[in-house]
Amino acid sequence: MTDSAIDYAAVFQALPGMVALLTPELVYADVNEEFVRASGRSREQLVGHYLFDVFPDNPNDPASTGMRNLEASLYRVLATGERDAMALQRYDVEDPERPGEWQERYWSPVNAPLLGPDGKVTLILHRVEEVTELIRARGRPGGGRSGRSRVLEAELYTRARELQELNERLRQAHSREREVAMVLQEAMLPDRRQVSHHHRAAVRYRPAVGALNVCGDWYDLVDLVGGHRVGVSVGDVVGHGLEAAGVMGQLRSALSAASRVAEGPAQALDVLGRYAHVVEGAESATAVTTFIDFDRHTITYSSAGHLPPLLVHPDGRAEFLDGATDIPLDARPDPIPRPQAETVFTPGATLVLYTDGLVERRGEDIDTGLARLADALYRNQEQDPEILADTVLLELLPPGGATDDTALIVVRL
């Protein structure tokens, strides 16, 4: 039989188990008959609709993680072009006949890519086996196992072995990438000992826990031409691993060079924005740079979508330098001049630049993290910059480490 004689649409509809096709935007492109039957939704309620609009998390269960875990798996497939077998998931489903009532359900999902001629993922094949019956049977004292339960148990055993093998390969690959990326980053960032010679300054970098979120943050401190001036900057590249480390190195070097010849920080970021426009992977990267003039006791600053530097005056007053904040580096196709602002300082003040890993926490308003940073600096402002940098990291980072990498510069003015 030739391929042309096979009705693949009919084959798809007849596939055993729940199978759906999702677009890269996670919209249902098609579903088979079993998916319609077991989900309790019609084809019209599924096809053409965003997956998580149809199946949101149970709002009555704040601890639910099914939607987040499934979303992460699907994005891994899109990013890697590889199959992703998920562990057993609890993912409650709203009763289609009783809106507002949620049914406790358990699923065993597998997500696989369908690649186009260019090698990119054009569709995701989302296959899911409902195992609620098996979970409930195991939870009943003396509960017997039906034929279907035995089939599901065998399916889960096979899936668990597959998942274990896949996770082991991923751990090994991530470990190698993390090690190489960390070495690359260390080679591209200024040496801490060199930075410490600049006016009692301290720098710190803390990688994220896990192998994925690492090497997108950077810092820099350079002597400027004309007078007793120093340029201090931090930035953040979206992404992780070797690609982010490479983009980070390009942007840091470009801003360092631009700062030495620019009239001010806004002009330096203008140049960097134009450069970022031609660097693949620099999309949505952020940076903030400050020009410190020790003769005039001024700080001139400009921000491209980055969190504001914090100036703590000798009397303990905290001043966030947020008067010149603009959009990220590559957000405009045709860059226009960025804003710039200036503030004065008293000798003995402390200037702190940082990336979002220091202050952002899931489920928490960013202002809470910024207030926590200001309080830590106020209570410890008499400490030497080297000690103060360690104190800030100890007080603000979670005990087990942050889920995003963190760059920090502390300068005593």
XYZ file of C-alpha atoms in Angstrom:
413
model
C 0.000 0.000 0.000
C 1.389 3.430 -0.923
C 1.335 6.477 1.337
C -1.171 8.154 -0.973
C -3.642 5.340 -0.295
C -3.559 5.844 3.459
C -6.073 8.245 4.943
C -3.879 9.735 7.655
C -6.695 11.964 8.925
C -8.739 8.838 9.613
C -5.726 7.173 11.221
C -5.280 10.173 13.525
C -8.930 10.089 14.581
C -8.745 6.360 15.298
C -5.579 6.490 17.402
C -6.023 4.849 20.817
C -5.747 7.254 23.707
C -6.184 11.014 23.807
C -4.113 12.754 21.116
C -4.075 16.424 20.128
C -2.037 18.599 17.802
C -0.933 21.988 19.154
C 0.502 24.958 17.285
C 3.709 26.642 18.596
C 1.335 29.163 20.190
C -0.248 26.269 22.128
C -3.536 26.485 20.270
C -5.414 23.272 19.442
C -4.978 22.522 15.729
C -6.759 19.160 15.857
C -7.897 16.515 18.344
C -8.839 12.876 17.874
C -12.174 11.331 18.805
C -10.898 9.877 22.075
C -9.648 13.307 23.165
C -13.097 14.782 22.588
C -14.801 11.936 24.445
C -12.500 11.808 27.478
C -12.123 15.580 27.883
C -15.869 16.211 27.869
C -15.389 19.069 25.397
C -16.660 19.295 21.857
C -14.341 19.823 18.891
C -15.670 23.366 18.625
C -14.653 24.039 22.231
C -11.146 22.728 21.542
C -9.910 23.377 17.997
C -8.777 26.964 17.501
C -8.620 27.704 21.230
C -5.612 28.308 23.482
C -4.855 25.202 25.541
C -4.858 26.905 28.935
C -8.034 28.837 28.209
C -9.775 25.486 27.750
C -8.006 23.768 30.652
C -6.889 26.327 33.267
C -5.579 25.440 36.719
C -8.126 24.712 39.430
C -8.663 28.129 41.105
C -9.758 26.366 44.290
C -6.353 24.701 44.683
C -3.600 27.327 45.191
C -0.973 24.561 45.239
C -1.892 23.209 41.814
C 1.057 22.875 39.420
C -0.424 20.922 36.522
C -0.754 23.861 34.154
C 2.710 25.207 34.952
C 4.336 21.788 34.503
C 2.577 21.139 31.196
C 3.466 24.591 29.894
C 7.132 24.030 30.791
C 7.142 20.669 28.978
C 5.608 22.141 25.828
C 8.089 25.004 25.756
C 10.946 22.521 26.199
C 9.729 20.701 23.088
C 9.593 24.000 21.168
C 13.071 25.008 22.359
C 14.859 21.680 21.894
C 12.893 19.957 19.139
C 12.962 16.811 21.262
C 10.280 14.587 22.783
C 9.385 15.280 26.418
C 7.811 12.594 28.601
C 6.245 14.051 31.735
C 5.900 12.508 35.148
C 2.441 11.646 36.450
C 0.462 14.876 36.876
C -2.572 15.894 38.886
C -4.488 18.319 36.678
C -8.075 18.974 37.778
C -10.715 19.618 35.107
C -13.852 21.725 35.393
C -17.042 19.682 35.012
C -18.453 20.742 31.613
C -22.007 20.237 32.877
C -21.482 21.996 36.240
C -19.480 25.208 35.802
C -17.490 26.017 38.906
C -17.210 22.389 40.007
C -13.810 20.766 39.516
C -13.021 17.066 39.177
C -9.816 15.612 40.585
C -8.006 14.020 37.612
C -4.592 12.412 37.023
C -2.776 12.235 33.680
C 0.336 10.765 32.074
C 1.341 13.104 29.188
C 3.934 12.867 26.412
C 4.742 15.763 24.083
C 6.564 15.232 20.792
C 7.654 17.672 18.062
C 6.602 17.616 14.421
C 9.397 19.308 12.457
C 9.081 21.286 9.252
C 11.541 21.264 6.318
C 13.608 23.967 8.078
C 14.015 21.782 11.165
C 11.794 24.004 13.312
C 8.838 22.737 15.316
C 5.634 23.322 13.362
C 3.276 21.327 15.601
C 3.400 19.523 18.926
C 1.805 16.084 19.239
C 0.282 16.047 22.716
C -0.667 12.540 23.851
C -2.202 12.087 27.266
C -3.414 9.012 29.115
C -5.869 9.530 31.938
C -4.869 7.439 34.976
C -7.388 8.703 37.506
C -8.973 5.252 37.712
C -5.632 3.635 38.563
C -4.749 6.212 41.207
C -8.124 5.832 42.908
C -7.952 2.028 42.760
C -4.559 2.047 44.439
C -5.914 4.336 47.135
C -8.763 1.982 48.070
C -7.957 -0.612 50.752
C -8.191 -4.045 49.180
C -9.159 -2.523 45.865
C -8.836 -4.994 43.051
C -7.231 -4.169 39.724
C -9.356 -4.261 36.618
C -7.998 -5.174 33.220
C -7.786 -1.523 32.310
C -5.933 -0.728 35.553
C -3.327 -3.354 34.707
C -2.882 -1.866 31.249
C -2.502 1.616 32.711
C 0.001 0.380 35.273
C 2.116 -1.205 32.550
C 1.902 2.003 30.546
C 3.026 4.060 33.548
C 5.903 1.695 34.274
C 7.171 2.020 30.705
C 6.707 5.791 30.796
C 8.541 6.072 34.123
C 11.567 4.196 32.785
C 11.589 6.374 29.683
C 11.340 9.518 31.780
C 14.140 8.384 34.083
C 16.468 7.737 31.153
C 15.592 11.061 29.533
C 16.143 12.988 32.755
C 19.541 11.390 33.218
C 20.603 12.408 29.705
C 19.331 15.928 30.326
C 21.200 16.190 33.629
C 24.432 15.153 31.969
C 23.957 17.547 29.046
C 22.988 20.455 31.306
C 25.944 19.783 33.592
C 28.379 19.940 30.677
C 26.780 23.088 29.258
C 26.740 24.780 32.641
C 30.413 24.052 33.238
C 31.464 25.384 29.829
C 29.211 28.442 30.129
C 30.556 29.310 33.578
C 34.143 29.095 32.347
C 33.258 31.258 29.345
C 31.544 33.829 31.516
C 34.418 33.981 33.965
C 36.778 34.697 31.072
C 34.590 37.531 29.743
C 33.696 39.377 32.956
C 36.163 41.766 34.652
C 38.260 40.172 37.356
C 37.037 40.921 40.887
C 40.547 41.874 41.985
C 40.848 44.456 39.220
C 37.429 45.935 40.008
C 38.264 46.285 43.720
C 40.993 48.786 42.848
C 38.314 51.205 41.606
C 37.303 53.433 44.516
C 36.432 50.696 47.003
C 34.120 48.725 44.749
C 32.987 45.119 45.087
C 31.336 42.870 42.481
C 29.567 39.552 42.870
C 28.011 37.019 40.534
C 25.845 34.143 41.739
C 24.593 31.533 39.215
C 21.061 30.261 39.465
C 20.315 26.916 41.026
C 19.969 24.231 38.380
C 21.590 24.035 35.000
C 19.315 26.163 32.821
C 19.208 29.742 34.100
C 22.836 30.783 34.027
C 25.186 33.226 32.348
C 22.820 35.958 31.104
C 23.811 38.639 33.669
C 26.889 40.820 33.498
C 28.610 43.764 35.169
C 31.325 46.238 34.218
C 33.355 49.021 35.776
C 35.628 51.193 33.620
C 37.713 54.358 33.975
C 36.343 57.202 31.844
C 38.262 59.836 29.947
C 38.347 63.350 31.395
C 38.562 64.016 35.119
C 38.086 61.643 38.015
C 35.249 59.590 36.493
C 34.151 55.968 36.469
C 31.460 54.141 34.485
C 29.519 51.404 36.312
C 27.035 49.144 34.497
C 25.018 45.957 34.804
C 22.898 44.136 32.245
C 20.741 41.087 31.697
C 20.393 38.939 28.585
C 17.254 36.865 28.100
C 18.139 33.199 27.736
C 20.537 30.754 29.296
C 23.643 28.697 28.773
C 26.308 29.181 26.135
C 24.155 31.318 23.837
C 23.343 33.805 26.595
C 26.965 33.855 27.745
C 28.116 34.700 24.223
C 25.572 37.519 23.808
C 26.404 38.805 27.283
C 30.103 39.055 26.373
C 29.348 40.969 23.178
C 27.057 43.490 24.865
C 29.371 44.049 27.845
C 32.364 44.676 25.584
C 30.367 47.005 23.326
C 29.070 49.091 26.251
C 32.533 49.239 27.810
C 33.979 50.635 24.591
C 31.058 53.015 23.996
C 31.260 54.397 27.546
C 34.873 55.462 27.043
C 34.007 57.748 24.116
C 30.367 58.723 24.781
C 29.363 62.116 26.124
C 27.130 60.463 28.704
C 25.403 57.201 29.655
C 22.397 57.854 27.393
C 24.627 58.127 24.353
C 26.474 54.960 25.397
C 23.162 53.077 25.562
C 22.123 54.564 22.202
C 25.213 52.986 20.655
C 24.642 49.715 22.495
C 21.008 49.602 21.333
C 22.060 49.967 17.701
C 24.621 47.214 18.171
C 22.111 44.939 19.943
C 19.821 45.278 16.920
C 22.281 43.217 14.829
C 23.246 40.699 17.548
C 21.121 37.563 17.409
C 19.897 36.686 20.889
C 20.021 40.260 22.203
C 16.251 40.722 21.952
C 14.761 42.222 25.135
C 18.187 42.521 26.794
C 18.318 45.246 29.464
C 21.138 47.393 30.827
C 21.704 50.374 33.093
C 24.838 52.488 33.179
C 26.010 55.227 35.530
C 28.807 57.769 35.056
C 30.222 58.743 38.459
C 32.102 62.070 38.610
C 34.088 62.161 41.853
C 35.204 65.761 41.257
C 31.656 67.133 40.865
C 30.053 64.587 43.232
C 27.440 63.667 40.609
C 25.998 60.474 39.147
C 24.645 60.656 35.616
C 22.588 57.625 34.607
C 20.389 56.029 31.966
C 18.484 52.746 31.926
C 17.363 50.543 29.037
C 14.536 48.618 30.688
C 16.610 47.656 33.720
C 15.862 47.915 37.435
C 16.983 51.262 38.918
C 20.337 51.635 40.697
C 20.058 52.398 44.416
C 21.941 55.266 46.036
C 22.090 55.144 49.835
C 23.142 58.492 51.280
C 25.297 58.699 54.439
C 22.205 59.641 56.479
C 20.547 56.369 55.400
C 18.158 57.888 52.878
C 17.563 55.529 49.945
C 17.225 57.022 46.460
C 16.285 54.802 43.525
C 17.709 56.293 40.337
C 14.589 55.870 38.209
C 14.426 59.240 36.496
C 15.747 58.026 33.133
C 14.208 54.626 32.442
C 13.507 53.561 28.870
C 12.553 50.380 27.005
C 15.000 47.434 26.545
C 17.937 47.659 24.167
C 16.488 46.145 20.980
C 12.861 47.145 21.468
C 12.788 49.768 18.689
C 13.575 49.014 15.024
C 14.918 52.580 14.710
C 16.607 53.618 17.993
C 16.003 57.175 19.206
C 17.962 59.093 21.864
C 17.440 57.681 25.343
C 16.723 59.753 28.473
C 19.418 60.725 30.940
C 19.262 62.102 34.482
C 21.680 63.294 37.138
C 21.798 63.281 40.916
C 24.339 64.443 43.498
C 25.994 62.453 46.255
C 27.902 63.100 49.445
C 31.229 61.303 49.983
C 30.581 58.138 51.957
C 27.372 57.298 50.098
C 26.896 53.818 48.587
C 25.799 53.080 45.028
C 24.424 49.622 44.212
C 23.643 48.180 40.782
C 22.078 44.720 40.478
C 20.091 42.352 38.292
C 16.600 41.002 38.894
C 17.726 37.720 40.454
C 18.553 39.691 43.605
C 15.091 41.175 44.197
C 12.450 39.319 42.157
C 10.526 36.437 43.721
C 7.656 34.415 42.245
C 4.265 35.627 43.475
C 5.738 38.752 45.084
C 5.469 42.373 43.953
C 8.811 43.759 42.757
C 8.468 46.724 45.137
C 8.719 44.298 48.055
C 12.097 43.067 46.807
C 13.343 46.614 46.228
C 12.287 47.617 49.748
C 14.106 44.572 51.122
C 17.287 45.669 49.320
C 17.014 49.253 50.612
C 16.526 47.999 54.167
C 19.552 45.677 53.986
C 21.755 48.502 52.742
C 20.460 50.927 55.380
C 21.202 48.509 58.228
C 24.649 47.579 56.954
C 25.842 50.757 55.244
C 28.903 51.106 57.507
C 30.357 47.844 56.224
C 33.223 47.791 53.746
C 31.947 47.174 50.170
C 33.398 43.643 50.056
C 31.657 42.662 53.276
C 28.503 44.577 52.353
C 28.208 42.729 49.022
C 28.328 39.374 50.824
C 25.838 40.562 53.435
C 23.329 41.692 50.800
C 23.535 38.360 48.988
C 23.154 36.446 52.246
C 20.083 38.427 53.309
C 18.290 38.657 49.963
C 18.956 35.389 48.141
C 16.909 32.326 49.173
C 18.858 29.815 51.303
C 18.753 27.233 48.519
C 19.732 29.726 45.819
C 17.711 31.829 43.370
C 16.088 30.555 40.189
C 17.770 33.337 38.200
C 21.403 34.365 38.183
C 22.424 37.521 40.036
C 25.003 40.233 39.358
C 25.782 42.873 41.986
C 28.098 45.916 42.157
C 28.638 47.906 45.374
C 30.566 51.196 45.112
C 31.512 53.383 48.077
C 31.496 56.968 46.821
